[in-house]
Coordinates of C-alpha atoms and ligand atoms in Angstrom, one line a residue:
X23 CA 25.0 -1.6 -32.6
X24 CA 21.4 -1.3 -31.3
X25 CA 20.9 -4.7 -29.8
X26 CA 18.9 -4.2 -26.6
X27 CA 15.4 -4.2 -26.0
X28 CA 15.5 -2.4 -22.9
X29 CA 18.5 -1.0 -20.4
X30 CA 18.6 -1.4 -17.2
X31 CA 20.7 0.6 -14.7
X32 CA 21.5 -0.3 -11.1
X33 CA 22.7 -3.7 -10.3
X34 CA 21.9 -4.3 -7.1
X35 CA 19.2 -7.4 -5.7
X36 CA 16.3 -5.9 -7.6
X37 CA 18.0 -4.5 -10.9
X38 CA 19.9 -7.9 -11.2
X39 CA 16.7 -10.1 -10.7
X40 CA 14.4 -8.0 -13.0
X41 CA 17.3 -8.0 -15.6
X42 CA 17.4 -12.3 -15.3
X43 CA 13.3 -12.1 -15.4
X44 CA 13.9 -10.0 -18.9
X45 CA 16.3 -12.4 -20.5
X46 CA 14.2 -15.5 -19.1
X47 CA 11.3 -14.0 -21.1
X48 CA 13.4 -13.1 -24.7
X49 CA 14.2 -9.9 -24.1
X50 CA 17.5 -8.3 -24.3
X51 CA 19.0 -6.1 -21.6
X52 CA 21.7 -4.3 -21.7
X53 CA 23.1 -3.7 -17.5
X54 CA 24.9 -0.8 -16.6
X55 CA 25.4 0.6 -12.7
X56 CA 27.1 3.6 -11.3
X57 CA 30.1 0.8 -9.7
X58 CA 31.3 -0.1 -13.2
X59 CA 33.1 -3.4 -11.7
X60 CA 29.5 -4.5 -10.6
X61 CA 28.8 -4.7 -14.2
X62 CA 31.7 -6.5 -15.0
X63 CA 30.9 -9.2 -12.2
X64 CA 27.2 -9.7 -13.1
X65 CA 28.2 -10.5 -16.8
X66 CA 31.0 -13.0 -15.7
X67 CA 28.3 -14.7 -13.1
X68 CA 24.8 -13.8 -12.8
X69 CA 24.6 -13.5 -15.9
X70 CA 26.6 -15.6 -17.7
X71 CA 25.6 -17.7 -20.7
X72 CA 22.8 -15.7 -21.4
X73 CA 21.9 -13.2 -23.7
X74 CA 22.7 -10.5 -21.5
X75 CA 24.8 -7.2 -23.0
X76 CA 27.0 -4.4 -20.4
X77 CA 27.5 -1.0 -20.6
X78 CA 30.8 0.7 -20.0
X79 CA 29.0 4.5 -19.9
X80 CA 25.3 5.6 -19.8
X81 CA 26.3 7.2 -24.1
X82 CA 27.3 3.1 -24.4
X83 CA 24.2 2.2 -23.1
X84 CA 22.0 4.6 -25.2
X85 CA 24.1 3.5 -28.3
X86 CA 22.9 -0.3 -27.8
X87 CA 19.3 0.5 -27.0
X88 CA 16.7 -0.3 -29.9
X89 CA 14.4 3.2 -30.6
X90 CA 12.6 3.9 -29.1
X91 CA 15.0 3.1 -26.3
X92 CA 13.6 1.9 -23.1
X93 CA 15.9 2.6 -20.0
X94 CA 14.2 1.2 -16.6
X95 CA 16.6 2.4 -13.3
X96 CA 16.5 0.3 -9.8
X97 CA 18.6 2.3 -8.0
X98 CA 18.5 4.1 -4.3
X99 CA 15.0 6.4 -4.0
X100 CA 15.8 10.7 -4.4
X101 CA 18.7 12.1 -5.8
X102 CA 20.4 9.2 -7.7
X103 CA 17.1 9.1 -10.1
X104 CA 17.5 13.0 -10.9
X105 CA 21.5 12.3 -11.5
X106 CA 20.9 9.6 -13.6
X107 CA 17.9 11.4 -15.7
X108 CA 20.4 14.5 -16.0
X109 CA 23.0 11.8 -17.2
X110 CA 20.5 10.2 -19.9
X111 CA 19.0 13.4 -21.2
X112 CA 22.1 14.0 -23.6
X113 CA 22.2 10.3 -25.4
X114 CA 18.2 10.4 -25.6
X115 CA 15.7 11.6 -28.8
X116 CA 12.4 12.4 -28.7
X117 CA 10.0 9.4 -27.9
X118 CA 12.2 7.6 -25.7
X119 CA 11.0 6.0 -22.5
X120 CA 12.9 6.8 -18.9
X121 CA 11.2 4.0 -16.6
X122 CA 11.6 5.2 -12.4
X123 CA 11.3 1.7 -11.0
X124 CA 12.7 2.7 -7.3
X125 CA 10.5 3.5 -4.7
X126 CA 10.3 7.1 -5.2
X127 CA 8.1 9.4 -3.5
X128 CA 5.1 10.2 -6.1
X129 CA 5.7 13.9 -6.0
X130 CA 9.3 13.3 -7.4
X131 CA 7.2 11.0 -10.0
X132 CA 5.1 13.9 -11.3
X133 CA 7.9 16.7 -11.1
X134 CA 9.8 14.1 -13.4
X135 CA 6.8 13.4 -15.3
X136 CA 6.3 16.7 -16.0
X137 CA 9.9 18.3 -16.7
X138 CA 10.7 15.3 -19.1
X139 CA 7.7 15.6 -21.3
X140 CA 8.6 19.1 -21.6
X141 CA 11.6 17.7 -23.3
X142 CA 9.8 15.2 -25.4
X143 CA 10.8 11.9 -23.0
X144 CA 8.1 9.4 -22.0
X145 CA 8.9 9.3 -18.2
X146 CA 7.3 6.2 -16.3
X147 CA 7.4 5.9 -12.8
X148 CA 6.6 2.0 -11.6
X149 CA 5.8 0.1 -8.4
X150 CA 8.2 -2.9 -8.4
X151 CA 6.6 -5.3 -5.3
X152 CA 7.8 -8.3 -4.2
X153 CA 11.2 -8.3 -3.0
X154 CA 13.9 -10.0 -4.6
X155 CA 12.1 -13.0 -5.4
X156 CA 8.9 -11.4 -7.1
X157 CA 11.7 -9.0 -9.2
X158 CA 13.6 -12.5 -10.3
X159 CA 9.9 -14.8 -10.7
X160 CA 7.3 -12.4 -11.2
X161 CA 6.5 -9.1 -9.4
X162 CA 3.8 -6.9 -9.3
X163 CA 4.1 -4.3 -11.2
X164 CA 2.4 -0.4 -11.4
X165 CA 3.6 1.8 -14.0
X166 CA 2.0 4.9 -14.7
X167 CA 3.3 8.4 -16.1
X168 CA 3.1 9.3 -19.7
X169 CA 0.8 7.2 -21.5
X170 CA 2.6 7.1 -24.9
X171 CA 5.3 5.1 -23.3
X172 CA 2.5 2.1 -22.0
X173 CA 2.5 0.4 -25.7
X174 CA 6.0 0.0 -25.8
X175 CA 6.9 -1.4 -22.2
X176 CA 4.0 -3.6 -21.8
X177 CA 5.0 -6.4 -24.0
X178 CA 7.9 -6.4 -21.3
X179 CA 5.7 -5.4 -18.3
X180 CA 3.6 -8.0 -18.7
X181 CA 5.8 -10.7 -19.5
X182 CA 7.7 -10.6 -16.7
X183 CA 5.0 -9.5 -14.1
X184 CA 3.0 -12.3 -11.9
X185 CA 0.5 -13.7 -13.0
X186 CA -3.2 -13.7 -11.3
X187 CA -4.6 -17.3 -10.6
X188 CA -6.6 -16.9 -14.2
X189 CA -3.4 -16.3 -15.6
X190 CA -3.7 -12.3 -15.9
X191 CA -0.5 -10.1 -15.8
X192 CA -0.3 -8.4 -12.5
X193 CA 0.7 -5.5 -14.1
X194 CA -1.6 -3.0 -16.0
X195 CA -1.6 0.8 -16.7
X196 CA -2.4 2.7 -13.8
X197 CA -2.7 6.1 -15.4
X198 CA -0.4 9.3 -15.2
X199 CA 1.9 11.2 -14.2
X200 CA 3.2 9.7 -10.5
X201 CA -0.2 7.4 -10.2
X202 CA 2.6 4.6 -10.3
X203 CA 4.4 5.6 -7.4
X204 CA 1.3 6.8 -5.9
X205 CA -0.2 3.6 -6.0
X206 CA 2.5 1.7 -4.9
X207 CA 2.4 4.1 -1.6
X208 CA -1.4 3.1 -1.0
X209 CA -0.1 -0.1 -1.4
X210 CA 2.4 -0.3 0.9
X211 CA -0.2 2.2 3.7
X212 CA -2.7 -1.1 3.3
X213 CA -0.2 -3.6 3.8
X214 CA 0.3 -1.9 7.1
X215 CA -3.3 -2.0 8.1
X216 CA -3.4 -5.7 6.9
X217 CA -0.3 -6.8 9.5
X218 CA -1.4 -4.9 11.8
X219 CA -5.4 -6.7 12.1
X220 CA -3.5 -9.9 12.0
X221 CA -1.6 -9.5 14.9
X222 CA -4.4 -8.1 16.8
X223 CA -6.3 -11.2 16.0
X224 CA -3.2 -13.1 17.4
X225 CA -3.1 -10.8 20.5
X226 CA -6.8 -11.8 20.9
X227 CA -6.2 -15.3 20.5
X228 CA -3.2 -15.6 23.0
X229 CA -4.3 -13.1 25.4
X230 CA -8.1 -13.2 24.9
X231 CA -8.1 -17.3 24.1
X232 CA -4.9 -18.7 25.3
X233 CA -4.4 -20.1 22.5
X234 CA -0.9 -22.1 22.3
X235 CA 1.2 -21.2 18.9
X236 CA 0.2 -24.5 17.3
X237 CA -3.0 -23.9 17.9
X238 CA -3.2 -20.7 16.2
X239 CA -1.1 -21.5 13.3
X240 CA -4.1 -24.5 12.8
X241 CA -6.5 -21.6 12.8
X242 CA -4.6 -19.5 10.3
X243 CA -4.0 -22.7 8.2
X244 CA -8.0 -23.1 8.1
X245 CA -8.8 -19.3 7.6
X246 CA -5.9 -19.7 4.8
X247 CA -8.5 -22.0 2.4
X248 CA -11.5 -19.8 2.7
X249 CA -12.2 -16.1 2.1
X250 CA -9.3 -14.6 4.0
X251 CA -6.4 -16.8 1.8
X252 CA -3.6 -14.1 1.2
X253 CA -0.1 -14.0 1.4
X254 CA 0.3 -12.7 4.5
X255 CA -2.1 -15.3 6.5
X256 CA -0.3 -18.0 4.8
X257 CA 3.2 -16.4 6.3
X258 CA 1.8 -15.5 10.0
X259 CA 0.5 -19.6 10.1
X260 CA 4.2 -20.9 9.2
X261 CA 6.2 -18.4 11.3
X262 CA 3.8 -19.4 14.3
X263 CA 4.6 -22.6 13.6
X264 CA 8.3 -22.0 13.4
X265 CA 10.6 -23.5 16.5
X266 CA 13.2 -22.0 18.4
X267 CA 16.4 -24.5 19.0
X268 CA 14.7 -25.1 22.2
X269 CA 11.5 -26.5 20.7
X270 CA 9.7 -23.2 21.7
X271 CA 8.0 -20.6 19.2
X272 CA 10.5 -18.3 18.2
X273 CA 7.9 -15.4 17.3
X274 CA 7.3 -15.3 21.4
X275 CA 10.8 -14.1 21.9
X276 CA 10.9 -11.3 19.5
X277 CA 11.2 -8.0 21.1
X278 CA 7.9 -6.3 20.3
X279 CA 9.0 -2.9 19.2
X280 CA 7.9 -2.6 15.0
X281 CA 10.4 -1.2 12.2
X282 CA 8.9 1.0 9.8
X283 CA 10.6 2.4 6.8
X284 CA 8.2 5.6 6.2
X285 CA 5.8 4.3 3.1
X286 CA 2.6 3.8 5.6
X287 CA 3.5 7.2 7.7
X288 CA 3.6 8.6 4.2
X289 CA 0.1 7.1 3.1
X290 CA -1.5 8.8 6.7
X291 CA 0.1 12.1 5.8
X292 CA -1.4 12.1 2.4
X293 CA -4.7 11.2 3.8
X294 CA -4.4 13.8 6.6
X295 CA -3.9 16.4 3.3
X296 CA -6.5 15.3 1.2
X297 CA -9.1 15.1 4.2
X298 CA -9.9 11.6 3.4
X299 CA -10.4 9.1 6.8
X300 CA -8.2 6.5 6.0
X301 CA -7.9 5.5 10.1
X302 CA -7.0 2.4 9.6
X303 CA -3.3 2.7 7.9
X304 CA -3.2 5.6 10.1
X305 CA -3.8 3.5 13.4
X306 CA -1.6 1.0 12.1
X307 CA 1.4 3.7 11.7
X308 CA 0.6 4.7 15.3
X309 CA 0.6 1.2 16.4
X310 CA 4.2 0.5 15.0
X311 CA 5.1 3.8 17.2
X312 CA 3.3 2.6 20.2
X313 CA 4.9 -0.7 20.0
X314 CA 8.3 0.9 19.6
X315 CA 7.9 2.7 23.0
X316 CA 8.8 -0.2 24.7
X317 CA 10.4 1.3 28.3
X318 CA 7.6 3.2 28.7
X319 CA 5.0 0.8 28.3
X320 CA 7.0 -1.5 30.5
X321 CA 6.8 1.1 33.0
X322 CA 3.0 1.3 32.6
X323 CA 2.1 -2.2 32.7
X324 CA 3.1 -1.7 36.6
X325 CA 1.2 1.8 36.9
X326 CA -1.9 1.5 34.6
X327 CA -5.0 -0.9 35.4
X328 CA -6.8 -3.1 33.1
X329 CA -9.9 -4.9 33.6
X330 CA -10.4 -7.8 36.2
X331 CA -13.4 -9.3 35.1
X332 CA -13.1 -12.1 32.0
X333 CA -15.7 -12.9 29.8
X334 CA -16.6 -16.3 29.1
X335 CA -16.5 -17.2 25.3
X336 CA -16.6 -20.5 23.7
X337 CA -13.4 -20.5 21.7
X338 CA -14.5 -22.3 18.6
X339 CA -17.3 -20.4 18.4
X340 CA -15.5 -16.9 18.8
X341 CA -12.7 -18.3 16.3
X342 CA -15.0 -18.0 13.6
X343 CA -16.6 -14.2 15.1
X344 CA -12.9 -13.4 14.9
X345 CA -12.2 -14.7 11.1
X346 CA -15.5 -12.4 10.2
X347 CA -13.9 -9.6 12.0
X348 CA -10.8 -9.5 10.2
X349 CA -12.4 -9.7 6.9
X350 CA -14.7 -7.2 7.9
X351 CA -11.9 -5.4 8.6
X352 CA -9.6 -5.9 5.9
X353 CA -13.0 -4.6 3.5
X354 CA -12.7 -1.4 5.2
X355 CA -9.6 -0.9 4.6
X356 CA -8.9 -1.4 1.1
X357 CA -12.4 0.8 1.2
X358 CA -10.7 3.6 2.6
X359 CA -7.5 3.1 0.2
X360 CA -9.4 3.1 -2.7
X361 CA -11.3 6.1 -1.6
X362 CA -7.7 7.6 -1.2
X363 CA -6.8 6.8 -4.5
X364 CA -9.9 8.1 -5.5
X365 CA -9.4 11.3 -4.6
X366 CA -5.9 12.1 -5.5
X367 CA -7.3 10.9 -8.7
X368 CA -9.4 13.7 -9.3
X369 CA -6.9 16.0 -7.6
X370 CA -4.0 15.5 -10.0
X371 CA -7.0 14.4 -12.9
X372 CA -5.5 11.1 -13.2
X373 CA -7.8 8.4 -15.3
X374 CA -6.5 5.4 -12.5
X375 CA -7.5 2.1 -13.9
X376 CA -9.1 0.6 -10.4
X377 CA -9.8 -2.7 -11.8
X378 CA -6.4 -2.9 -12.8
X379 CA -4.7 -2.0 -9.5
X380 CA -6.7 -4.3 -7.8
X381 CA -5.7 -6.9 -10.3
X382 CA -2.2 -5.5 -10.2
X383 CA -2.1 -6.5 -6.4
X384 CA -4.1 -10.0 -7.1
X385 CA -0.1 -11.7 -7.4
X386 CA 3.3 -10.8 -6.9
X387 CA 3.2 -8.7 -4.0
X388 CA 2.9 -8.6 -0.1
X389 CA -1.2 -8.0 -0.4
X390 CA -1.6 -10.3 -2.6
X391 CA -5.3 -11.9 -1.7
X392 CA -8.3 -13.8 -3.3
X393 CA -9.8 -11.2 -1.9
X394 CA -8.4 -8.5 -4.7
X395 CA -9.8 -10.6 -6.6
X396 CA -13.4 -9.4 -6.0
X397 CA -12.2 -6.0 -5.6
X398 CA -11.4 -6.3 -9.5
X399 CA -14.8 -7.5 -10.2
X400 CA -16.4 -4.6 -8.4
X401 CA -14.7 -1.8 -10.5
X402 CA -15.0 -4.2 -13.6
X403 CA -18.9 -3.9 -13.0
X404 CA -18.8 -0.2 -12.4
X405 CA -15.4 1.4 -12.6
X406 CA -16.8 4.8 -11.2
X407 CA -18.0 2.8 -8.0
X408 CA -18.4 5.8 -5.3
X409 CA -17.4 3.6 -2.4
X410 CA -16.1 -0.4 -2.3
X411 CA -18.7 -0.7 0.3
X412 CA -21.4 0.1 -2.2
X413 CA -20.9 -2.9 -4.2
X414 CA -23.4 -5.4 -3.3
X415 CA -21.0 -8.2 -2.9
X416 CA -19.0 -6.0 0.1
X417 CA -22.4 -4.3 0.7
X418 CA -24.0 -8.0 2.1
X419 CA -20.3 -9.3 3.4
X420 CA -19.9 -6.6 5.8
X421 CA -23.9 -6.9 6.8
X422 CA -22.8 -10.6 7.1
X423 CA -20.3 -10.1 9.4
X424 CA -21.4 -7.3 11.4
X425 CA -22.6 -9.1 14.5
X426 CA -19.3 -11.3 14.8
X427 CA -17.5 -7.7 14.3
X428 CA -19.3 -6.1 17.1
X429 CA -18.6 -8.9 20.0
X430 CA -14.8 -9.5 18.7
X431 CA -14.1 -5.9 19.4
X432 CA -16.7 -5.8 22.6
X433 CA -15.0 -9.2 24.2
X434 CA -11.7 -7.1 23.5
X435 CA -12.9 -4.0 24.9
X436 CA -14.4 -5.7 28.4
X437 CA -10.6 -7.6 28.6
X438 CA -8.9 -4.6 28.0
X439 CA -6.7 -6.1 24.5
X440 CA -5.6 -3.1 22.4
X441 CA -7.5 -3.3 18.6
X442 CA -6.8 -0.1 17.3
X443 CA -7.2 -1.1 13.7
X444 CA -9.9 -3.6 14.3
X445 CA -11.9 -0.8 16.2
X446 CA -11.4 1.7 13.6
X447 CA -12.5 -0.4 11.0
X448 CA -15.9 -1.3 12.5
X449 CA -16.0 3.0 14.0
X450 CA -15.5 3.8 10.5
X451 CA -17.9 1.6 9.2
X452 CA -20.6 2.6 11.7
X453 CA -19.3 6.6 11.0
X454 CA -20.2 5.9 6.7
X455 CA -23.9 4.6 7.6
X456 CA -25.1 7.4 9.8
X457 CA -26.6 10.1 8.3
X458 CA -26.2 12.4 11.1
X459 CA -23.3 12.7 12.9
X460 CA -23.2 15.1 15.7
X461 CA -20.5 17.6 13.6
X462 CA -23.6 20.1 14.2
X463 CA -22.7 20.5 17.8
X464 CA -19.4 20.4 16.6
X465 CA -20.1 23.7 14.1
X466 CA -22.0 25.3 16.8
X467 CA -19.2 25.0 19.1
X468 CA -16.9 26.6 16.2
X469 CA -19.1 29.1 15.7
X470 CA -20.1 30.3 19.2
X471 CA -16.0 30.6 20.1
X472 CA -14.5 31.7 17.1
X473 CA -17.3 33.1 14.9
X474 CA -16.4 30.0 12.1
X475 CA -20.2 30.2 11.1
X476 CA -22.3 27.0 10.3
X477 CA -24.9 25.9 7.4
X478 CA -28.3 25.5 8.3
X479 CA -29.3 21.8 7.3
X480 CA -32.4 23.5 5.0
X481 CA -29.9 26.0 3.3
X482 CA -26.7 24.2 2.4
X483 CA -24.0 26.6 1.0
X484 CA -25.2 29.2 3.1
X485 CA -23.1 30.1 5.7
X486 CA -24.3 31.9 9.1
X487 CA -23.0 33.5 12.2
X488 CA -25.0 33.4 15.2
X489 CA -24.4 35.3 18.2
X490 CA -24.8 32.8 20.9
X491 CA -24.2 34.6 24.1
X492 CA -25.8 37.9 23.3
X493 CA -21.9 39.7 24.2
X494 CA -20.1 39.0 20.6
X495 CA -20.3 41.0 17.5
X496 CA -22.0 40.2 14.4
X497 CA -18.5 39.7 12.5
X498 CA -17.4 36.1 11.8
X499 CA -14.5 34.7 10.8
X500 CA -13.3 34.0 7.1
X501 CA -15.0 30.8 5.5
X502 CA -12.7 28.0 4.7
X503 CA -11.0 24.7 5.2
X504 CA -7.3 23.9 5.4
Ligands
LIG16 P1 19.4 -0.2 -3.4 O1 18.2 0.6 -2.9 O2 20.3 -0.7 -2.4 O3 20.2 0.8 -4.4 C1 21.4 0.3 -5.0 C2 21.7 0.9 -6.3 O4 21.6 2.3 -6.3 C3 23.0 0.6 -6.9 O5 23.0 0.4 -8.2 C4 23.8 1.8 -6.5 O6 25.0 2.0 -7.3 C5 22.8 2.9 -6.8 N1 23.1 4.2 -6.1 C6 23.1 4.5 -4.8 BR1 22.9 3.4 -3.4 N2 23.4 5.8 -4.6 C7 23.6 6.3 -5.9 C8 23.9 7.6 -6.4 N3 24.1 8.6 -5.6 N4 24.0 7.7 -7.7 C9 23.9 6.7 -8.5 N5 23.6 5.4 -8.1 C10 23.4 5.2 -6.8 O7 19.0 -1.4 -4.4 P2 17.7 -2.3 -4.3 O8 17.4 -2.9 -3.0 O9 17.9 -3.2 -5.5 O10 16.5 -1.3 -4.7 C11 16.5 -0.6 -5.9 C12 15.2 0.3 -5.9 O11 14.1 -0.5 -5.8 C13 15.2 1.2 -4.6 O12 14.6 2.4 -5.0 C14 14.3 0.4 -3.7 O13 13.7 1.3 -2.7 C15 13.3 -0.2 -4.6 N6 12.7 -1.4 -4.2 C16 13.4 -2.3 -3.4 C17 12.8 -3.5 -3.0 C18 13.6 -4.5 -2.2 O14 13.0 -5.5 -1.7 N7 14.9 -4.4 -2.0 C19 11.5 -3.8 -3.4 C20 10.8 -2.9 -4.2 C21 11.4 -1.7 -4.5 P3 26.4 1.5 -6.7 O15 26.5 0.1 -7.0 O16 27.3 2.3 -7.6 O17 26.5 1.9 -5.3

């Protein structure tokens, strides 16, 4: 009998939890997972004494599923998803939803997208952030894909997503095809950037300051009830606070050599492709590699010379140049992600709902930020904003902070303290506002050695070969950009 609001397939940390957040909220799920014993053992513990239905086959599954029938899958990123699809496509009519809630790369998301509504299925391919506890208490959540599918999930969706300070779902459309997946990339790029300024700043303060642990976990604490409260300040206060056995920081005997598990090296890629500057995820994939190339910096710190001289700062005073810096920062970078998202918006002609994804991210996820929440307000104002720096509020708070942003990165420069995100951010910014940059010497030069031609600044669309050293030809080369 058709009992089951939704199915869910693969029960491992985040399939179980999401199915528990479901059932807490009404809904019925019906769990099924390639191991059929893990079925089996979720009903008899997990989830027992709830109203929560297994499945002994994916046609079982289909059969207890309420039309249209709503099948989410949590299972390993690639293949598995294509199996499964090729598994469900039998027991399915036309209408039903197929929900991708893995962390599949978006091109998988629109290839599925596409082949599926050929067939008449509503494929949805969703961000799930969090972790294990967001999945169980409230994740953020991004679907996008076919739009059809949006009224019948969100009743779900937004049940069981986190909820925003003002008590808004973070979970909203985003818009189709693999947007979903695509956002949840960005997403996952800008929390890279955003761990990466913090521990700059907490180079700056040991190195720069010596600043004990305790002390900086005070300074965190403070920056934590003002304009830079997020999740992640709030976690990089108490883990500096956190003691060893021996009464010592423990963070100060981690090996300093950064994991990464591809999502930010993925985000710089896609920037790289659509020719948008998003330096500051990209610096802070490159900074995870550096970091990771720990005998040979080891063997540098003997070879290579820093700077002797110090400067002389007053450290409460810089504290609070280095809390503008790092919001300055953090602007630009959600700037450049959104300019990202932007345009693989109108690359794929996706409608993406930017108020929503910055709402999306407001709760439930590792970016989550008061910050986000004037992000929403900007593209609730206009949502075809050109740039996040044109909005007056970000327009005046990066004017604001621009002089504590110059000597943070100059006091790091003259000590010789790595910032590579921090000095992109404010190279970036300074890039943006000029109107000339000197990419005409940079044309000439590609004209007068390969014959690449150049546009005159009077006659734009034009393009012209000149024969700078009286010994070339008049042919130039073909006009284009890869
Ligand atoms: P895993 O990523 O560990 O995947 C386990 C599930 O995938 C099990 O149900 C397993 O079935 C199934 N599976 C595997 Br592995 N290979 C399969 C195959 N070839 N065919 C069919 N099923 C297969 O679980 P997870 O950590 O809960 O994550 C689920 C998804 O959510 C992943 O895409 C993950 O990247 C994403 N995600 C994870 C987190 C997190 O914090 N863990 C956060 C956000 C998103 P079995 O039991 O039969 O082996």
């Amino acid at each position: 009998m058709a009992t089951a609001d939704i199915g869910l397939i693969g029960l491992a940390v985040m399939g179980q939890n999401l199915i528990l957040n479901m059932n807490d909220h009404g809904f019925v799920v019906c769990a099924y997972n390639r191991t059929q014993a893990k079925v089996d053992h979720f009903l008899a513990n997990e989830a027992k004494d709830t109203q929560i239905i297994g499945a002994t086959s994916i046609e079982d599954l289909c059969s207890k599923l309420k039309r249209p029938r709503k099948v989410m899958m949590l299972v390993k990123a690639g293949s598995a998803v294509d199996s499964f699809i090729d598994q469900l496509l039998p027991f399915l009519e036309q209408g039903d939803i197929i929900i991708d809630g893995g962390n599949s790369h978006f091109p998988d998301s629109v290839r599925r997208a596409k082949t599926l509504a050929e067939k008449g299925i509503l494929f949805v391919g969703s961000g799930v952030s969090g972790g294990e506890e967001g999945a169980r208490f409230g994740p953020s959540l991004m679907p996008g894909g076919n739009p059809q599918a949006w009224p019948f999930i969100k009743p779900i969706f937004q049940a069981i997503a986190a909820k925003a300070p003002d008590g808004a779902p973070c979970c909203d459309w985003v818009g189709e095809e693999g947007s979903g997946h695509y956002v949840k990339m960005v997403h996952n790029g800008i929390e890279y950037g955003d761990m990466q300024l913090i521990c700059e700043v907490y180079q700056i303060m040991k190195e720069g300051l010596g600043m004990s642990s305790d002390e900086m976990a005070d300074t965190f604490e403070e920056w934590n009830k003002g304009k830079l409260d997020s999740f992640l300040i709030e976690i990089t206060r108490d883990i500096l606070r956190f003691k060893d056995e021996d009464g010592t920081a423990l963070v100060e005997k981690i090996r300093d050599t950064a994991g990464q598990k591809g999502t930010g090296k993925w985000t710089g890629i896609d920037s790289l492709d659509r020719g948008i500057p998003v330096s500051l995820i990209g610096e802070a994939v490159y900074a995870r590699c550096l970091s990771s190339l720990k005998d040979e910096r080891t063997r540098a710190s003997k070879i290579l010379v820093g700077p002797t001289s110090q400067t002389a700062v007053d450290k409460s005073e810089f504290l609070d140049a280095l809390g503008e810096a790092l919001y300055a920062a953090k602007i630009v970078s959600y700037a450049q992600g959104f300019m990202l998202m932007r345009q693989a918006a109108s690359d794929y002609g996706w409608n993406l709902n930017f108020a929503g994804i910055a709402l999306m991210w407001r709760g439930g996820c590792i970016i989550r930020s008061a910050f986000l929440g004037k992000i929403k307000d900007a593209y609730t104002v206009n949502p075809s904003l050109e740039n996040l720096l044109f909005d007056p509020f970000f327009t005046e708070a990066t004017a604001t902070a621009q002089s504590a942003w110059r000597k943070v990165i100059a006091m790091a420069v003259t000590q010789g303290i790595p910032t590579p995100a921090l000095s992109t951010s404010l190279n970036f910014y300074d890039g943006l506002r000029h109107e000339m940059l000197p990419a005409n010497l940079l044309q000439a030069q590609r004209d007068y050695f390969g014959a690449h031609t150049y546009e005159l600044l009077s006659n734009p669309g034009t393009h012209i070969h000149t024969n700078w050293t009286g010994k070339g030809g008049n042919v130039s080369s073909t006009n284009y950009d890869a």
